[in-house]
Structures are given as structure tokens and as C-alpha cells.
PDB file of C-alpha atoms in Angstrom:
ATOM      1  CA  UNK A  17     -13.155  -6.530 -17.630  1.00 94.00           C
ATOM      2  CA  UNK A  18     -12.751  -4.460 -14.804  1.00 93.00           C
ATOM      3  CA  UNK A  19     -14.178  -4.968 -11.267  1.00 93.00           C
ATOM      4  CA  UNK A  20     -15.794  -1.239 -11.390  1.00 94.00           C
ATOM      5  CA  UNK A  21     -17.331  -2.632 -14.922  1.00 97.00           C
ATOM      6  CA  UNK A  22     -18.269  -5.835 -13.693  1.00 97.00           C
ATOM      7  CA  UNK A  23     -20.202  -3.957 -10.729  1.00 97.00           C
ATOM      8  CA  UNK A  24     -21.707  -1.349 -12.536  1.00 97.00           C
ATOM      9  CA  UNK A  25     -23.179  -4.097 -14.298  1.00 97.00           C
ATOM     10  CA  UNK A  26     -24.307  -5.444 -11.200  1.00 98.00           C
ATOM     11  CA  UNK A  27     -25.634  -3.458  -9.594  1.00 97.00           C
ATOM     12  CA  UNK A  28     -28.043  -2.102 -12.840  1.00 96.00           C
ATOM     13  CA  UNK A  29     -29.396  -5.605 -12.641  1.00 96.00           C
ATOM     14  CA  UNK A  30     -29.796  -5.976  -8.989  1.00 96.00           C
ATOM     15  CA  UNK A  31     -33.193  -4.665  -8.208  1.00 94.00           C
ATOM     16  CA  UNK A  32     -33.772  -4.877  -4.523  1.00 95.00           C
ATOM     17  CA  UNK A  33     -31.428  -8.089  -3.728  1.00 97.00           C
ATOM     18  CA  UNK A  34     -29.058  -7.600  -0.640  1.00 97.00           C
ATOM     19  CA  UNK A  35     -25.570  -7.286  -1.866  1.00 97.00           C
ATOM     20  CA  UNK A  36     -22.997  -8.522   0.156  1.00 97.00           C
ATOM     21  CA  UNK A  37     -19.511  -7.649  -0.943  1.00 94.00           C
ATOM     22  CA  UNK A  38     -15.813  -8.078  -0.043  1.00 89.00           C
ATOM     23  CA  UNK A  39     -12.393  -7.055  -1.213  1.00 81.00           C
ATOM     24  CA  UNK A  40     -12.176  -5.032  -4.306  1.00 85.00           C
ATOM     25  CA  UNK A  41     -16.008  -5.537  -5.145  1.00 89.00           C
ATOM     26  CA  UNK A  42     -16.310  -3.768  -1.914  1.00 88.00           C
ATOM     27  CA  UNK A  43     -14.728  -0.744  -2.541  1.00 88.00           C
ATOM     28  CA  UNK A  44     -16.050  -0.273  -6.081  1.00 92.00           C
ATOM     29  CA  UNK A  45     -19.935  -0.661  -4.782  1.00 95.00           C
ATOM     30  CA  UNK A  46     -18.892   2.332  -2.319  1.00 92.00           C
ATOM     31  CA  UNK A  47     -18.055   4.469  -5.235  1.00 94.00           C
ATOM     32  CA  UNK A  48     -21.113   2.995  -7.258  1.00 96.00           C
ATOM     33  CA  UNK A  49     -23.648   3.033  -5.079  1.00 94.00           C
ATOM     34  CA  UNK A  50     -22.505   4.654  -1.740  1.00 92.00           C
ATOM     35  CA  UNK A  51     -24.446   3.678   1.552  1.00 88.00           C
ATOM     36  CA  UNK A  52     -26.411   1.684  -0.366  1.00 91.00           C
ATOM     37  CA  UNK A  53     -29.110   0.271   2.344  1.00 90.00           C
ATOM     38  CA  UNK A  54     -29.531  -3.234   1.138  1.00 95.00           C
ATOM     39  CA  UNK A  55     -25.771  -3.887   1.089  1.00 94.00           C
ATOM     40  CA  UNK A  56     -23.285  -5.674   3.736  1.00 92.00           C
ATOM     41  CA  UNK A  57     -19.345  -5.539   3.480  1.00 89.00           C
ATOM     42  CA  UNK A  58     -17.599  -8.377   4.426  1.00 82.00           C
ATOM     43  CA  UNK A  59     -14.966  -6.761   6.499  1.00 75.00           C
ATOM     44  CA  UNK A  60     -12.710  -7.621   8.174  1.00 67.00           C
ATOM     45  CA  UNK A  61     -13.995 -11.278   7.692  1.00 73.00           C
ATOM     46  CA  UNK A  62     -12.025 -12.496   4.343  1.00 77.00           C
ATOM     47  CA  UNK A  63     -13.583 -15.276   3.165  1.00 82.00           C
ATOM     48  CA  UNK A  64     -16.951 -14.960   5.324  1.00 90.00           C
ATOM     49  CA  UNK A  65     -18.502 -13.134   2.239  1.00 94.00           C
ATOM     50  CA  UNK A  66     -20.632 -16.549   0.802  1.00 97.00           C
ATOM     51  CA  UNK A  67     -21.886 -17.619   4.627  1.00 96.00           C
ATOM     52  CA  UNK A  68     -22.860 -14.098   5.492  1.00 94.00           C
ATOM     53  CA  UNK A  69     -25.087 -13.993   2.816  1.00 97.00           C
ATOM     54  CA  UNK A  70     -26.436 -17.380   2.932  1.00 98.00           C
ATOM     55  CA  UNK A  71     -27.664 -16.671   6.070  1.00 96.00           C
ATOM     56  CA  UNK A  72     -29.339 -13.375   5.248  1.00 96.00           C
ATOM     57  CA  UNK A  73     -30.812 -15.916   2.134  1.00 97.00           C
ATOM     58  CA  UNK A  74     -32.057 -18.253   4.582  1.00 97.00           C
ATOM     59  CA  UNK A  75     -33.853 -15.448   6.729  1.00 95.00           C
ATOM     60  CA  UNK A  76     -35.358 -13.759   3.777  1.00 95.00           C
ATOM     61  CA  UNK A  77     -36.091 -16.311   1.334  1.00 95.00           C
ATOM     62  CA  UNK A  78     -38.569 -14.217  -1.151  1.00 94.00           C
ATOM     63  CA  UNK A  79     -35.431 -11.882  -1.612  1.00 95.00           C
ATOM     64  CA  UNK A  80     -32.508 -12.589  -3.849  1.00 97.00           C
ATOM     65  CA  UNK A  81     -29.228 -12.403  -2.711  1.00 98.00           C
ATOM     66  CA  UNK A  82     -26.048 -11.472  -4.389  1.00 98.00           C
ATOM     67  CA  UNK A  83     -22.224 -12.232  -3.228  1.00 98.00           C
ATOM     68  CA  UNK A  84     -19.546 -10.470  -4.395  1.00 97.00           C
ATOM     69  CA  UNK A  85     -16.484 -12.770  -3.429  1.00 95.00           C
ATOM     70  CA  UNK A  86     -13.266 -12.784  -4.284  1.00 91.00           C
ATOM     71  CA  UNK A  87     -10.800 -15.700  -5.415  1.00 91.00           C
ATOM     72  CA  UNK A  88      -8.446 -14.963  -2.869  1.00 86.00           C
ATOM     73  CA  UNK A  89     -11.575 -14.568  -0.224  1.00 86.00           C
ATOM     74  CA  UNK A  90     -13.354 -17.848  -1.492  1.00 92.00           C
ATOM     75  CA  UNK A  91     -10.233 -20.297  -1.885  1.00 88.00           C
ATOM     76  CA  UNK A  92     -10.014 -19.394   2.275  1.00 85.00           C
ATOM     77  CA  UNK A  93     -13.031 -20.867   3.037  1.00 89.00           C
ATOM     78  CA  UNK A  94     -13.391 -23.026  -0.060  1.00 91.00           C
ATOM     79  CA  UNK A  95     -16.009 -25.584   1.831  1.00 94.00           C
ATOM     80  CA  UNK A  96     -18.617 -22.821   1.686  1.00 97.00           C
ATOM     81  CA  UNK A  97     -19.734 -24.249  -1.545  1.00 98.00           C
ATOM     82  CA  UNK A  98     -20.948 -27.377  -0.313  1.00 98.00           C
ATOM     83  CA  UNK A  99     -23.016 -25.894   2.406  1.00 98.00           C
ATOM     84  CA  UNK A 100     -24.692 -23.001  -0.017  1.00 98.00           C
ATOM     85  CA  UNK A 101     -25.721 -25.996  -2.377  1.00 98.00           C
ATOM     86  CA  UNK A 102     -26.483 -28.529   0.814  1.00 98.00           C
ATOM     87  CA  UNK A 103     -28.899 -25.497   1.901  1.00 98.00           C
ATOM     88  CA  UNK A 104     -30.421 -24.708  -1.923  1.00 97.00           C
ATOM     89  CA  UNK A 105     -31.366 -21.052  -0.746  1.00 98.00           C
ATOM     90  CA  UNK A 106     -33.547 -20.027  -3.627  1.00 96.00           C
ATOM     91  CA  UNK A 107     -32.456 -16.697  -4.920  1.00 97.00           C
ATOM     92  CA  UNK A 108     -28.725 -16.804  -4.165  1.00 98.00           C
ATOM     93  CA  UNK A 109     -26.150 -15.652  -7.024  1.00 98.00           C
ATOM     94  CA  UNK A 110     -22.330 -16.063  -6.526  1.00 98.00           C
ATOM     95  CA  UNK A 111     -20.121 -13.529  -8.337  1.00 98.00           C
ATOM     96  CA  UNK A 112     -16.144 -14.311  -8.143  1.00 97.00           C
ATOM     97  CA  UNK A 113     -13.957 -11.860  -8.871  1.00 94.00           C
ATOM     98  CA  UNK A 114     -11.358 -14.131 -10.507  1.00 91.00           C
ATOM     99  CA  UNK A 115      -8.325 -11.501 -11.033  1.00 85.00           C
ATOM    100  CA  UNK A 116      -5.587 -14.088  -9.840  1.00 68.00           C
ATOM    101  CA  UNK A 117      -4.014 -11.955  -6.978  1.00 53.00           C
ATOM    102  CA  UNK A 118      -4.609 -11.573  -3.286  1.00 57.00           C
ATOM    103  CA  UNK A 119      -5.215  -7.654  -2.345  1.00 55.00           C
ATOM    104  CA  UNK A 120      -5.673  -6.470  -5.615  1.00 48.00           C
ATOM    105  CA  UNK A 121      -4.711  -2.746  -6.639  1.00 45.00           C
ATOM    106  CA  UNK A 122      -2.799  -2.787  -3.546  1.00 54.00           C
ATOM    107  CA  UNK A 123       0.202  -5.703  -3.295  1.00 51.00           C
ATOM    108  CA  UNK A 124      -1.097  -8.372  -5.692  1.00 52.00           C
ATOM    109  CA  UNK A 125      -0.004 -10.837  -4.013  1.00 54.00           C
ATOM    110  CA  UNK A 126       0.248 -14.070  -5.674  1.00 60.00           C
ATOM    111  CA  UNK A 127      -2.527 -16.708  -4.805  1.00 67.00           C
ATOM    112  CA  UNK A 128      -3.038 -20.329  -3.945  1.00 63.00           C
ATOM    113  CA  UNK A 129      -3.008 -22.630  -7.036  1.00 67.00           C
ATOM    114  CA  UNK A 130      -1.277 -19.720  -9.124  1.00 66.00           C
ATOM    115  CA  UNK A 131      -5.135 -18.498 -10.514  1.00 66.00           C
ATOM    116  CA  UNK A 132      -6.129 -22.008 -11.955  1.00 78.00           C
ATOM    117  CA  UNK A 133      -8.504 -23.260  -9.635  1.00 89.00           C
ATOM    118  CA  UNK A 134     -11.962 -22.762 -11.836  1.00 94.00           C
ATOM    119  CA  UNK A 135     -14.334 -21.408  -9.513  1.00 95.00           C
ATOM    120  CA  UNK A 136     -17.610 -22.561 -12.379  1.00 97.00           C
ATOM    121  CA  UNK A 137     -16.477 -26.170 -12.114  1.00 97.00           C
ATOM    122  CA  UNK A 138     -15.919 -26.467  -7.938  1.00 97.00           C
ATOM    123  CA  UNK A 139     -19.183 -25.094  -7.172  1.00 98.00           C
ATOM    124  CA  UNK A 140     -20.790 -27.076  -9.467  1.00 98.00           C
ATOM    125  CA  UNK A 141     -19.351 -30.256  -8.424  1.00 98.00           C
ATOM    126  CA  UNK A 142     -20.452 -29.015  -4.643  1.00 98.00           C
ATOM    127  CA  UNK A 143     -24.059 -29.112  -6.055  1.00 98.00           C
ATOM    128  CA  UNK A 144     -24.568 -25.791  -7.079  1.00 98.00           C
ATOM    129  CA  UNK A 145     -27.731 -25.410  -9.627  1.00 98.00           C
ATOM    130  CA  UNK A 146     -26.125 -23.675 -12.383  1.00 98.00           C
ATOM    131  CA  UNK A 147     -22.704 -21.831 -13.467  1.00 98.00           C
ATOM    132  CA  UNK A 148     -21.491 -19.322 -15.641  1.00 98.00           C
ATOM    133  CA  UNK A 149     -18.053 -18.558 -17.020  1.00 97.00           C
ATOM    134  CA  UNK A 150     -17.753 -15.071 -18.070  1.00 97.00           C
ATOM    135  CA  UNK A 151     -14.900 -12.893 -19.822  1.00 95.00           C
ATOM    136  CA  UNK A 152     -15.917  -9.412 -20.920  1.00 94.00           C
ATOM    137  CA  UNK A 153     -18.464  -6.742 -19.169  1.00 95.00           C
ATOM    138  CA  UNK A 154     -20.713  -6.352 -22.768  1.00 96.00           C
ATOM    139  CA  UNK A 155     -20.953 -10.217 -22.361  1.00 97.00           C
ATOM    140  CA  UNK A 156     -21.562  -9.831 -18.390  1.00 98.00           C
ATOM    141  CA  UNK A 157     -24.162  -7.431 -19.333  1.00 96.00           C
ATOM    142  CA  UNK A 158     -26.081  -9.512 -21.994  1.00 97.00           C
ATOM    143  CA  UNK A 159     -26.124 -12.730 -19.595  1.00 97.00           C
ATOM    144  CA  UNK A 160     -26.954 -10.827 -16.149  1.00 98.00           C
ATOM    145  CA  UNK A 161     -31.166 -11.192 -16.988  1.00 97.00           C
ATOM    146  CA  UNK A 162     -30.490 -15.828 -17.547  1.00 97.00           C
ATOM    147  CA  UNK A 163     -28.093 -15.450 -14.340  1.00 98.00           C
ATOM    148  CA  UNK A 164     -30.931 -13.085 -12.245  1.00 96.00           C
ATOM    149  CA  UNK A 165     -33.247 -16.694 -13.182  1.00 96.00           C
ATOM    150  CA  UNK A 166     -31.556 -19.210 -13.161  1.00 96.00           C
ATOM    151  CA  UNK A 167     -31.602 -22.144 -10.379  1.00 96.00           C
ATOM    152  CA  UNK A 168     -30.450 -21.338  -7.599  1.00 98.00           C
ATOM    153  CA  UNK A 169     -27.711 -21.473  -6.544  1.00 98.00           C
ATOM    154  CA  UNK A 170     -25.931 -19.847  -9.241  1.00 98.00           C
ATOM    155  CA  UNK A 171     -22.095 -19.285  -9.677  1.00 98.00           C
ATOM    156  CA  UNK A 172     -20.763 -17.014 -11.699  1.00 98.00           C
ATOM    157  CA  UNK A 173     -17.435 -16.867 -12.200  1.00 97.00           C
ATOM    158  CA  UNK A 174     -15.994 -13.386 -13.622  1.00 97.00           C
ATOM    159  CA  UNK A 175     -12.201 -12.511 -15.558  1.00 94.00           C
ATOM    160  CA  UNK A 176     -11.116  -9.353 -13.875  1.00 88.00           C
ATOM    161  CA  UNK A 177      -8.217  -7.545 -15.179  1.00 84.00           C
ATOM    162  CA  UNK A 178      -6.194  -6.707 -11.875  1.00 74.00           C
ATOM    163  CA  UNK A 179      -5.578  -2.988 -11.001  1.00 56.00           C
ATOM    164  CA  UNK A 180      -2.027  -2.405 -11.054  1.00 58.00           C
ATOM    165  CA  UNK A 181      -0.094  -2.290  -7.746  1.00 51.00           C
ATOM    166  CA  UNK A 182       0.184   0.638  -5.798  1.00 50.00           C
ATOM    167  CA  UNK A 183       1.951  -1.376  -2.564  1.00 50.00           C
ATOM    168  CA  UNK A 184       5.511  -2.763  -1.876  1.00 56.00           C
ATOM    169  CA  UNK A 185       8.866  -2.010   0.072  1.00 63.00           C
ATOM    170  CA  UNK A 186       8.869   1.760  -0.642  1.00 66.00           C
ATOM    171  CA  UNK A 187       5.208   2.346  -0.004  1.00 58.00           C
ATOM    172  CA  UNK A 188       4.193  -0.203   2.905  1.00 57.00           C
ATOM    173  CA  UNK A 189       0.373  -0.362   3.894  1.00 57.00           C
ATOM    174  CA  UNK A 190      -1.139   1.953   6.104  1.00 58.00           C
ATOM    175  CA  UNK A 191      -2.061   0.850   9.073  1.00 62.00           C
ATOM    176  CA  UNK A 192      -6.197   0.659   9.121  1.00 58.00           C
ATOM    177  CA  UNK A 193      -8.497   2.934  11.292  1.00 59.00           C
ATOM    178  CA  UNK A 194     -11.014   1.530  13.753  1.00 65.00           C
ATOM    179  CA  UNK A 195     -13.616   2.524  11.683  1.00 65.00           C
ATOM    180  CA  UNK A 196     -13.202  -0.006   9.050  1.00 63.00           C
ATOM    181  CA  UNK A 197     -13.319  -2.719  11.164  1.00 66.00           C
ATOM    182  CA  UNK A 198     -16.745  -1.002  12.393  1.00 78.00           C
ATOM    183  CA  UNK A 199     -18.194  -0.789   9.115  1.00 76.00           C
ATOM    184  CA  UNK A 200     -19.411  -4.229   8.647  1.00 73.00           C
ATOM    185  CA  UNK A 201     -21.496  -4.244  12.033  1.00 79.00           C
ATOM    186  CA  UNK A 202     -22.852  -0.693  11.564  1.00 83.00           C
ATOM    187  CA  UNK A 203     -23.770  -2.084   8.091  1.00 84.00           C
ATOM    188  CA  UNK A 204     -25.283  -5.202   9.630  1.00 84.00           C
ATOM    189  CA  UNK A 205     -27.624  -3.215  11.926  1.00 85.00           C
ATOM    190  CA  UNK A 206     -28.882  -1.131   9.202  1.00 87.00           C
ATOM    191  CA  UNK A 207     -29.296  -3.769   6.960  1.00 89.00           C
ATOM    192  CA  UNK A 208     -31.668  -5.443   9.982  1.00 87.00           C
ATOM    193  CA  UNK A 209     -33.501  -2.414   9.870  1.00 89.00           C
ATOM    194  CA  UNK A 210     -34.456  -2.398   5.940  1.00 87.00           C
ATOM    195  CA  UNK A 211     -35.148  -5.956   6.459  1.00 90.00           C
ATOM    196  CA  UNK A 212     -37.909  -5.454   9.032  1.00 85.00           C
ATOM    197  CA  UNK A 213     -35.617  -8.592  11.473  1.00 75.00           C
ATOM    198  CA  UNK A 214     -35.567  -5.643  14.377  1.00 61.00           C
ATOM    199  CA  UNK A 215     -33.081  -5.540  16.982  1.00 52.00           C
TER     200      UNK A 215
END
């Protein structure tokens, strides 16, 4: 599946959850659901994606809370497992991206392990409640109502066809305006704001 499928999916099923996002997820919620209010990018933090949100699950415990990681973004800060399951936030719901490359659509760059690491298997041996493998978006689709419910915390760990590359020697990466490194604290503030947590 695609990461636009796999999000559209998403974010159907979502209800009011707080979705934080990073990486590719990221930019395929902006063309899904664009200045969405309950929603927090994880940039430029790679890897911060699962700790941001378990915070905002730990403040707001009656809400669920989604996390839309990446492989590349997780295997950086791999321990966050073991604290999300050491603090058992109730309504918490781990999507991985698992497309096997590091900036996907842009260099895919090859990652750590060479894509075996199985994201399911880690979190649950860090204590997570439950996890799901999942290959296709019908299938994503059919399971997202059991994942939405099941104990928490839940990892789910997605196939994601990677978007070819668009990067490399004769095409080098732009260099990124100021604004994108704002984004995730102008995000934060309005997110504070539909939250009712004030200034």
C-alpha cells in the first residue's frame, strides 16, 4: 500500500484523536486533511514523533492518540518503546510506516538493519499491549475498528510501497525555509488551544 492510502485510511477512522505525524505520513495528512486542528508534525525532530505524542497521551488521557512514525524515524530513537509501554497511556496507537528507506520519495536512502528489523515484534517485547502486522490498505481498512480498541498500547506496523526517488547527484535537495522548522511549534500552540491546556 501506499502511505497516501494507508492515511486516508487513517484518518476516516480517527474521530477526534490527536494525530501526530512525521516524515512522509506528514506530508500526505497535509494533502488529506490540511491544517487539520488536532494534528502535530514532528518536524524537524526525526524520531521525536512516539514521545511527542505520549506526552500529549499523558495530558489528555480520555483522548486517543495516534503516531504516525516512520522506520527510519523510530529505529533513531528505538528505546521509545519501552517507555510508551512502561507508561501504558490508554488510548495510544502506533502506526509505522515500514517502506525500508530513509527520506522516502526524495533520496531513499538505505536504512539501518537493511528493512528487517520487525517493528510488531520489538514493541511487543518492550511491553506493548497488542500488535498488528499489516500488508494491503483494503486489509488496513477492515482491521482499523479492532486496532481503534484494542489495549493500549497498540503497534501497528504497516508495508508501504516507497515512492520512487526524485533526489540524487543531478538534483541535490533544496535547502529548507525557516518556515518549516516553524511549523511544528506554531502547530504545538494551536494544538494547546483545541486542547483547552492554555498558554
Amino acid at each position: 500500500m501506499t502511505t497516501l492510502e494507508a492515511c486516508r485510511a487513517i484518518n476516516a477512522a480517527r474521530g477526534d484523536a490527536v494525530v501526530v505525524s512525521t516524515m512522509s505520513a506528514m506530508k500526505a495528512m497535509d494533502e488529506i486533511a490540511p491544517g487539520a486542528p488536532l494534528a502535530l508534525s514532528s518536524v524537524p525532530l526525526m524520531g521525536g514523533a512516539a514521545g511527542l505524542a505520549l506526552g500529549i497521551a499523558l495530558a489528555q488521557p480520555a483522548r486517543a492518540v495516534i503516531v504516525l512514525d516512520g522506520d527510519a524515524s523510530l529505529l533513531m530513537e528505538l528505546g521509545v518503546l519501552a517507555t510508551v509501554a512502561g507508561a501504558a497511556p490508554g488510548r495510544y496507537v502506533h502506526f509505522v510506516f515500514a517502506n525500508g528507506v530513509q527520506f522516502n520519495g526524495n533520496a531513499n536512502l538505505g536504512m539501518p538493519g537493511g528493512g528487517r528489523v520487525d517493528f510488531a515484534a520489538a514493541a511487543m517485547a518492550a511491553g506493548y499491549a497488542a500488535a498488528f502486522r499489516i500488508a494491503d490498505a483494503r486489509e488496513l481498512a477492515k482491521s482499523l475498528p479492532d486496532i481503534m480498541t484494542a489495549a493500549s498500547p497498540v503497534m501497528v506496523e504497516l508495508a508501504i510501497t516507497p515512492c520512487p526517488a526524485v533526489l540524487g547527484k543531478d538534483n541535490p535537495f533544496p535547502e529548507q525555509p525557516d518556515k518549516r522548522f516553524q511549523r511544528m511549534g506554531d502547530e504545538a500552540a494551536r494544538l494547546r488551544e483545541q486542547l483547552g491546556a492554555g498558554s
